[in-house]
Coordinates of C-alpha atoms in Angstrom, one line a residue:
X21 CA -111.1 45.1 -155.2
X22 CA -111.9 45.1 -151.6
X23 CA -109.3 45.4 -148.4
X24 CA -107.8 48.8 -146.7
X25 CA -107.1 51.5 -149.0
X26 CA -105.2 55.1 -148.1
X27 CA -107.7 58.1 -148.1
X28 CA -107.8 60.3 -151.2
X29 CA -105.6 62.9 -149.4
X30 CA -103.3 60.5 -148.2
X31 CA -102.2 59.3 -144.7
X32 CA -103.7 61.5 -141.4
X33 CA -101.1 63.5 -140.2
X34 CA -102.1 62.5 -136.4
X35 CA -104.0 59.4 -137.3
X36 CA -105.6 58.1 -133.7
X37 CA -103.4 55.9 -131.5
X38 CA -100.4 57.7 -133.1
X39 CA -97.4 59.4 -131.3
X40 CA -96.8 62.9 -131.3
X41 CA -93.7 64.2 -132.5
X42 CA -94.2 67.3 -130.4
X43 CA -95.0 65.4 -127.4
X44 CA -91.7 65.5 -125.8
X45 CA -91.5 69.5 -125.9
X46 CA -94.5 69.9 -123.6
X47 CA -93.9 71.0 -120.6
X48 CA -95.6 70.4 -117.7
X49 CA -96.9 72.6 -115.2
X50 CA -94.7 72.1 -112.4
X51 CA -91.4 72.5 -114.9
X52 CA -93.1 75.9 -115.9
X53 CA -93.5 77.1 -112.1
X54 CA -89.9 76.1 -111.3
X55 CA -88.4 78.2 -114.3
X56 CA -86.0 81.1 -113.1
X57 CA -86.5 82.8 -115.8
X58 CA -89.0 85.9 -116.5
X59 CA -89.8 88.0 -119.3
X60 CA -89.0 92.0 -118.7
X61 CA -91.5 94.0 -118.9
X62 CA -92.3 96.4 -121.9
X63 CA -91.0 99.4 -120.2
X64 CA -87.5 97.1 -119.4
X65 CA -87.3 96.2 -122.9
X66 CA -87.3 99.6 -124.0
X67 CA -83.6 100.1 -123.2
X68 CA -81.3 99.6 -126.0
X69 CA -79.6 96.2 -125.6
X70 CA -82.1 94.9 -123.3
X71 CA -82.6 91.5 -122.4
X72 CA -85.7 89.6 -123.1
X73 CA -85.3 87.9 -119.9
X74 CA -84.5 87.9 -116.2
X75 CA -82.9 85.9 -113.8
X76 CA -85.0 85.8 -110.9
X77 CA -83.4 87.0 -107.6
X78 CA -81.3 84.0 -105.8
X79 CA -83.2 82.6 -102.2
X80 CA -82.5 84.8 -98.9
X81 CA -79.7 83.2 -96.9
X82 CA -81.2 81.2 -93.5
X83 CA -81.0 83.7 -90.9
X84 CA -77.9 84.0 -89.3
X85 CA -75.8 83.0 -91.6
X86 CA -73.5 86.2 -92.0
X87 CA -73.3 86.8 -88.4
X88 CA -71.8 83.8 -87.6
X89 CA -69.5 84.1 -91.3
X90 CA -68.7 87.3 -89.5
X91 CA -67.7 86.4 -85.9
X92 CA -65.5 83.5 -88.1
X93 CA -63.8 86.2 -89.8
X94 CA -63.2 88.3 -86.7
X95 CA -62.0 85.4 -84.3
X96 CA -59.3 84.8 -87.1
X97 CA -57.6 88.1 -87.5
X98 CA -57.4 88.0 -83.1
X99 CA -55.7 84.7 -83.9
X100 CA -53.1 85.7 -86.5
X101 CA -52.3 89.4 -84.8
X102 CA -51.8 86.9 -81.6
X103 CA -49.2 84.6 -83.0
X104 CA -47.8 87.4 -84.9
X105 CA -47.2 89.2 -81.3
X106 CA -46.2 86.3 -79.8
X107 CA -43.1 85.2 -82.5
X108 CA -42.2 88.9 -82.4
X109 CA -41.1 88.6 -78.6
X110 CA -39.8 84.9 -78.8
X111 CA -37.5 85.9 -81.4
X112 CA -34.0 84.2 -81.3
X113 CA -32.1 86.9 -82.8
X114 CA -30.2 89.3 -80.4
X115 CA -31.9 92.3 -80.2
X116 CA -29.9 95.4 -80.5
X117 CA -29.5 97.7 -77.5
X118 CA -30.4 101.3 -77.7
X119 CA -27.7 103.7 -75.7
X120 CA -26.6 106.8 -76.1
X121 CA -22.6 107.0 -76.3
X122 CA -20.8 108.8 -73.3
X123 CA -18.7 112.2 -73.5
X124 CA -14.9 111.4 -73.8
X125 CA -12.4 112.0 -70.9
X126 CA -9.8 113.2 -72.2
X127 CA -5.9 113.7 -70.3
X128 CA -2.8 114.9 -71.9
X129 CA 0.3 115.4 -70.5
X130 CA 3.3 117.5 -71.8
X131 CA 6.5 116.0 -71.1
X132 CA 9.6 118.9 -70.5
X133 CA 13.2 117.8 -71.3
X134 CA 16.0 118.6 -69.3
X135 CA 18.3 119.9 -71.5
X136 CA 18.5 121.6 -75.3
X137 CA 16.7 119.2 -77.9
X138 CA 19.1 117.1 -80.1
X139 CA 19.4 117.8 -83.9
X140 CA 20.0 116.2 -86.8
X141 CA 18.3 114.3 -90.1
X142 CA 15.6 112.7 -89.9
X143 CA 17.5 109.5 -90.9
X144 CA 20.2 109.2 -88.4
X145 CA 17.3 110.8 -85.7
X146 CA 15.1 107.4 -86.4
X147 CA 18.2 105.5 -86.8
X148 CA 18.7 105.3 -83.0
X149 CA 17.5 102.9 -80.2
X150 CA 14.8 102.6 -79.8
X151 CA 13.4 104.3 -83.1
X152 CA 15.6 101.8 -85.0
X153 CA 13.0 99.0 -84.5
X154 CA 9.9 100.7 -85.2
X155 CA 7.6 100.5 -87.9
X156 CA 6.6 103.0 -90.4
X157 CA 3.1 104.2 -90.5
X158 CA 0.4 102.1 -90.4
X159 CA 2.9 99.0 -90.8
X160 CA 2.7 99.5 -86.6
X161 CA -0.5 99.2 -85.8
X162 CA -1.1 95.2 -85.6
X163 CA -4.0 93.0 -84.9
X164 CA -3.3 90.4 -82.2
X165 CA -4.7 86.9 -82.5
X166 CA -9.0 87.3 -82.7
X167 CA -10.7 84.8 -80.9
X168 CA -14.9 85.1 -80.2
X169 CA -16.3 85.9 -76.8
X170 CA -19.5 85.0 -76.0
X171 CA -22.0 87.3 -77.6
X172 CA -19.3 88.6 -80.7
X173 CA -18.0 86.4 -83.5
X174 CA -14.6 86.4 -85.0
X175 CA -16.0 88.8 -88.0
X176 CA -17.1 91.0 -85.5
X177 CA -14.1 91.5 -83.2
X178 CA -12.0 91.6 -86.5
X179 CA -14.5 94.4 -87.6
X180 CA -13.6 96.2 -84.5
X181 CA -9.8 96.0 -84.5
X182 CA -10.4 97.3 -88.2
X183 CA -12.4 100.7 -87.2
X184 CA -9.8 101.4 -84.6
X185 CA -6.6 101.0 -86.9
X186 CA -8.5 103.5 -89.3
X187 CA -9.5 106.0 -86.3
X188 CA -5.5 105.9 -85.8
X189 CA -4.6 106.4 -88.6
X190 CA -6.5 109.1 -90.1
X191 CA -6.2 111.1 -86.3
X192 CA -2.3 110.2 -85.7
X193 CA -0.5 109.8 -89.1
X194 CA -2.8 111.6 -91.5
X195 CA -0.6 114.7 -92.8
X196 CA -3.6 116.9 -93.6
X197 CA -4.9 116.2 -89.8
X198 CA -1.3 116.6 -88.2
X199 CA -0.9 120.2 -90.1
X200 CA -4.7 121.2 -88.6
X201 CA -5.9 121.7 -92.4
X202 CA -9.0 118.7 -92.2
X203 CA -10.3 117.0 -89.4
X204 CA -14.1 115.4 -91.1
X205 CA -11.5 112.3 -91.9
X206 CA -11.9 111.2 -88.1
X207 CA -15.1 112.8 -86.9
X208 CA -16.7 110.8 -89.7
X209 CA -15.7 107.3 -87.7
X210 CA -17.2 108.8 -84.6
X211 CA -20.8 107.7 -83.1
X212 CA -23.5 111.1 -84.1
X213 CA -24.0 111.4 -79.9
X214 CA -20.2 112.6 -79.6
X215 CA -19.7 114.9 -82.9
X216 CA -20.7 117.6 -81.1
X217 CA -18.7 117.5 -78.3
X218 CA -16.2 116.8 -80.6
X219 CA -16.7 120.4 -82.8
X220 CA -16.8 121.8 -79.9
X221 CA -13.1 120.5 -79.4
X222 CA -12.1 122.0 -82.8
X223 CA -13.7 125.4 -82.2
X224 CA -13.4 126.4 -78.7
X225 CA -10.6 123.5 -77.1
X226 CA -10.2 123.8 -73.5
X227 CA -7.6 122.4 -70.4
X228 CA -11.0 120.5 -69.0
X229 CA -10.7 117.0 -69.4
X230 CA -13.5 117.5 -72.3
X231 CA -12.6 119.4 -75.0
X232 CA -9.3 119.0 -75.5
X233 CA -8.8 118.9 -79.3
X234 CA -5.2 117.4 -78.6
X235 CA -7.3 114.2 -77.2
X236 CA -9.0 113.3 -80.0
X237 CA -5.9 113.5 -82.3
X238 CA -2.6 114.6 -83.0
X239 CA -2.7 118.3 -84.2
X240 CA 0.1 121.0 -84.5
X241 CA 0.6 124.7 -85.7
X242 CA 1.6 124.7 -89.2
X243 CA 2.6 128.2 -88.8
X244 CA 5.5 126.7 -86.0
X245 CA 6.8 123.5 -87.1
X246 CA 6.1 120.9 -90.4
X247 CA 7.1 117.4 -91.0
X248 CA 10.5 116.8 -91.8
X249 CA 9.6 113.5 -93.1
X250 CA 6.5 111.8 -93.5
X251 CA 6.8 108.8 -92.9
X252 CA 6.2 108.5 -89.1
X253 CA 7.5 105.7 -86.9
X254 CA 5.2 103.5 -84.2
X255 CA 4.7 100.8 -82.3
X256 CA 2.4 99.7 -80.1
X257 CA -0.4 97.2 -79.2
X258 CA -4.3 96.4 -79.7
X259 CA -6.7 94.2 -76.9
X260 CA -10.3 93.5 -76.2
X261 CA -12.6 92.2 -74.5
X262 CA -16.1 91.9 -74.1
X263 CA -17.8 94.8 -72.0
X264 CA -21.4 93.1 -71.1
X265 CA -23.4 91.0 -73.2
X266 CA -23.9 94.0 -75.6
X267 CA -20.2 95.8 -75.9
X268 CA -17.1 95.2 -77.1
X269 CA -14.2 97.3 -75.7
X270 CA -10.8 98.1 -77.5
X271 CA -7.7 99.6 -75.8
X272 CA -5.2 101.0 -78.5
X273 CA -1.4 101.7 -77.0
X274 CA 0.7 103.5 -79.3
X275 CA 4.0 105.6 -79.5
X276 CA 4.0 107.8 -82.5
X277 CA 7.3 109.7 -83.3
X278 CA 7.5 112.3 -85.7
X279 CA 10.4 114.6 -87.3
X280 CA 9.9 117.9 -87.3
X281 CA 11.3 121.3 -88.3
X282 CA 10.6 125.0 -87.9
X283 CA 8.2 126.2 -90.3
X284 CA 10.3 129.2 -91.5
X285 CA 13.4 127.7 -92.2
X286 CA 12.5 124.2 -94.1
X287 CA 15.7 123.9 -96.1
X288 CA 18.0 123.6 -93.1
X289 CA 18.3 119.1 -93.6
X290 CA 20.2 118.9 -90.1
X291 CA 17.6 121.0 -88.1
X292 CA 15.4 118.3 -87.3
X293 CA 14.0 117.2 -84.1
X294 CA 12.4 114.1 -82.9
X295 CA 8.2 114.7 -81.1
X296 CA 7.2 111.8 -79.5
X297 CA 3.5 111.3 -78.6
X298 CA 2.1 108.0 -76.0
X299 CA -1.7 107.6 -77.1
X300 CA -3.5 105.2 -74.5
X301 CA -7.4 105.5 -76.1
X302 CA -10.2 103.2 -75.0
X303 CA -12.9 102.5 -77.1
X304 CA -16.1 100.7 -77.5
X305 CA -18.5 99.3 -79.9
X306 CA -21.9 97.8 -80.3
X307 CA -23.5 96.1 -83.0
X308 CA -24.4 98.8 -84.5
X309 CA -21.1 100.6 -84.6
X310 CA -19.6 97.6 -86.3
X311 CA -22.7 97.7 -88.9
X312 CA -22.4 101.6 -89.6
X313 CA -18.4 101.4 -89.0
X314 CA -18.2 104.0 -86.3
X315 CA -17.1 103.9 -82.9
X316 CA -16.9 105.6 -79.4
X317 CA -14.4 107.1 -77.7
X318 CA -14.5 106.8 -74.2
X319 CA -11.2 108.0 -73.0
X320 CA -8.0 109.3 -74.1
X321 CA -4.6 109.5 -72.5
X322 CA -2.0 111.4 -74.2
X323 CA 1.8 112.1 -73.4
X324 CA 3.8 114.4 -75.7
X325 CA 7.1 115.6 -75.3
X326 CA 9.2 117.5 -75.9
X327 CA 7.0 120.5 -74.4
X328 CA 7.1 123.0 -72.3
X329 CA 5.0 122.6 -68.8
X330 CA 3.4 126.0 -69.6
X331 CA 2.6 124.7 -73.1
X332 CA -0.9 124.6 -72.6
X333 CA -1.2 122.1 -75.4
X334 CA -5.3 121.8 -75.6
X335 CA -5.4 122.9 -78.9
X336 CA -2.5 122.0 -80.7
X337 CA 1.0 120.7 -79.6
X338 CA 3.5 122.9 -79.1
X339 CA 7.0 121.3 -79.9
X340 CA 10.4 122.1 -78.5
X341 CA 12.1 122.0 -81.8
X342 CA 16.5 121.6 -82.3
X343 CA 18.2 123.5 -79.6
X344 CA 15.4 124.8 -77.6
X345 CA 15.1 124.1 -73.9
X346 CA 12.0 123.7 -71.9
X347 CA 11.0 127.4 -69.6
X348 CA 11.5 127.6 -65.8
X349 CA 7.5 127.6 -65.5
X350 CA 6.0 124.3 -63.8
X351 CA 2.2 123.5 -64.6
X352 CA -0.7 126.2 -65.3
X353 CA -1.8 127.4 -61.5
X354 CA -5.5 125.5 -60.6
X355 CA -7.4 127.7 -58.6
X356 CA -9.5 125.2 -56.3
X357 CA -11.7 128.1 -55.4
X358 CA -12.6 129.0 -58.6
X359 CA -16.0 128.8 -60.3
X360 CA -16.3 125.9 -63.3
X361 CA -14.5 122.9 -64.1
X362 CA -10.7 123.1 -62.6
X363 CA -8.0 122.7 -65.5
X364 CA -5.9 119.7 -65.9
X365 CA -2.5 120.7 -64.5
X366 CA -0.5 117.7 -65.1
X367 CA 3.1 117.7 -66.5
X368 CA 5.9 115.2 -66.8
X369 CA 9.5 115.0 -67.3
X370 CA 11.3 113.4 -70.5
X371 CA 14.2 111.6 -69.8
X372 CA 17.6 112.9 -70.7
X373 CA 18.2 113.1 -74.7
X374 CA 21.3 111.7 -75.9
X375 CA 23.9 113.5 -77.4
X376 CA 23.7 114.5 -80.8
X377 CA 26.3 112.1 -82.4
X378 CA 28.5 113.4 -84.8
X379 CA 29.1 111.9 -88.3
X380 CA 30.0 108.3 -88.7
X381 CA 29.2 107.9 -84.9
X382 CA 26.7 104.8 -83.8
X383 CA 23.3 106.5 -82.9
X384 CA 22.2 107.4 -79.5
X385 CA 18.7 107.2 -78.2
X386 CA 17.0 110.2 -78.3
X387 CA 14.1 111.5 -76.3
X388 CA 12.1 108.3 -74.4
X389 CA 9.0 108.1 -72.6
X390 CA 10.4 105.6 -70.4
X391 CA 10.3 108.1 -67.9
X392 CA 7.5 109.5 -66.4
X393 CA 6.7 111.5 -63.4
X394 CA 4.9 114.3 -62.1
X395 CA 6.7 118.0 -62.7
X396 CA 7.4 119.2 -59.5

């Protein structure tokens, strides 16, 4: 038979003109020279873990490159610390004003009676005209109508009135404070720049329109006189007004009357006397009083009666208690040639007690401020 026939051995694995099955994993030279990968060396591959390979280090950056990435960088931090500056000084909120509160002025006035004190219980005492239409306590110390001003808000005005009422009632009708035994109750509601001149007061009080303790509240001897009854009677009035764009000022305008007896003989019911004391106190506030709830007292006008002339009452009042009668002695003597701060030597007259009434009897007035003037 004659035609093709297959070798003994079969088919050539490559026969001529065929295809290469390994052709397409030849690569050529320029693939080979553009590989980024290169085989350690032996001393690399001695290292436990080592790689077989190495990527080969990534081009150099043009030349100036990170000079300009830095200028960049630096031009936008000048940018933001700019506007940052800028919003901080355009702000809309108020800012608030840095002061330092001012020492308090303080005047008080005793007020002499012209004749022996009335007597009697406290309940016909407070029973009389005028007393009869007083309030008790802190029932007497009323808000009047809050409207805004231009730079404080109803809240803050409110605020205001509220520290005040507190300041008078923990210095005017707080028993522990009337008997001398506690006073951190009001220096606690007083701004830090006055708390000193405020111990000061307490410790060492003084006749020189500063450190009167007698200014900042109501004080007396508990080794004198005591309350008859607690429950003291007042009246009086509240106003403000806005004191520049970054104040508030609040005047306070009280009459506080108390009952009192001597100390030693407590049992006696019809040996109560009426003490009367006028506090006119201006105060004022910034924002950040009403945020820390403190305030400042600027001044304080007191008149308290019935007293002696010679009282001397810069540390504590000294009542005219049932039956006493005021001494012949006007004011203390001011020495205008002496050396220091000249003493306050001011003293007024009460006007004429009513008659103790006897039982069954409509009430009388008793003692009034209505009267004031000079103590010749």
């Amino acid at each position: 038979m004659t035609g093709r026939s297959e070798p003994p051995n079969g088919p050539p694995e490559n026969p001529e003109g065929g295809e290469d099955e390994y052709r397409s994993l030849v690569f050529d030279e320029s693939f080979i020279r553009s590989a980024r990968m290169q085989e350690f060396s032996a001393q690399e591959r001695m290292g436990e873990h080592a790689r077989a390979v190495r990527a080969l280090p990534e081009p150099a950056a043009p030349a100036g490159h990170g000079s300009r990435a830095a200028i960049v960088l630096v031009v936008l931090i000048a940018l933001a610390f700019t506007t940052a500056v800028y919003v901080g000084f355009r702000t809309p909120y108020p800012q608030p004003v840095t002061r330092r509160a001012e020492p308090l002025r303080t005047t008080v006035v005793p007020l002499a009676p012209r004749g022996a004190v009335p007597a009697g219980s406290p309940e016909r005492l407070y029973g009389a005209a005028p007393l009869s239409g007083f309030r008790t306590g802190a029932e007497g110390i009323n808000f009047p109508s809050v409207r805004r001003t231009q730079n404080f808000s109803d809240s803050q005005i409110t605020t205001a009135l509220a520290i005040v009422k507190d300041y008078l009632v923990e210095s005017s009708l707080n028993p522990d404070v009337l008997i001398g035994q506690v006073r951190r109750p009001v220096e606690q509601l007083l701004d830090p720049d006055q708390r000193g001149q405020f111990e000061r007061s307490m410790s060492n009080p003084a006749d020189d329109g500063l450190h009167a303790a007698t200014g900042w509240l109501v004080r007396f001897d508990p080794a004198q006189v005591e309350l008859a009854d607690p429950r003291v009677r007042v009246q009086g009035t509240l106003s403000y007004a806005e004191d520049g764009a970054g104040t508030l000022e609040v005047v306070s305008d009280h009459t506080f009357t108390y009952a009192l007896r001597p100390a030693e003989d407590p049992r006696k019911e019809d040996g109560a006397s009426l003490f009367t004391v006028r506090r006119e106190l201006n105060f004022r506030f910034d924002r950040e009083d009403l945020r820390l709830h403190r305030l400042e007292l600027r001044t304080a006008h007191v008149q308290a009666g019935p007293q002696s002339c010679s009282a001397g009452a810069a540390g504590t009042l000294r009542p005219l208690l049932a039956g006493e009668r005021a001494d012949d002695r006007g004011p203390a003597a001011t020495d205008p040639y002496a050396p220091g701060r000249p003493a306050a030597a001011l003293c007024g007259t009460l006007a004429p007690p009513a008659a103790a009434t006897p039982s069954g009897a409509p009430p009388q007035a008793p003692h009034s401020l209505r009267e004031f003037r000079p103590h010749p």
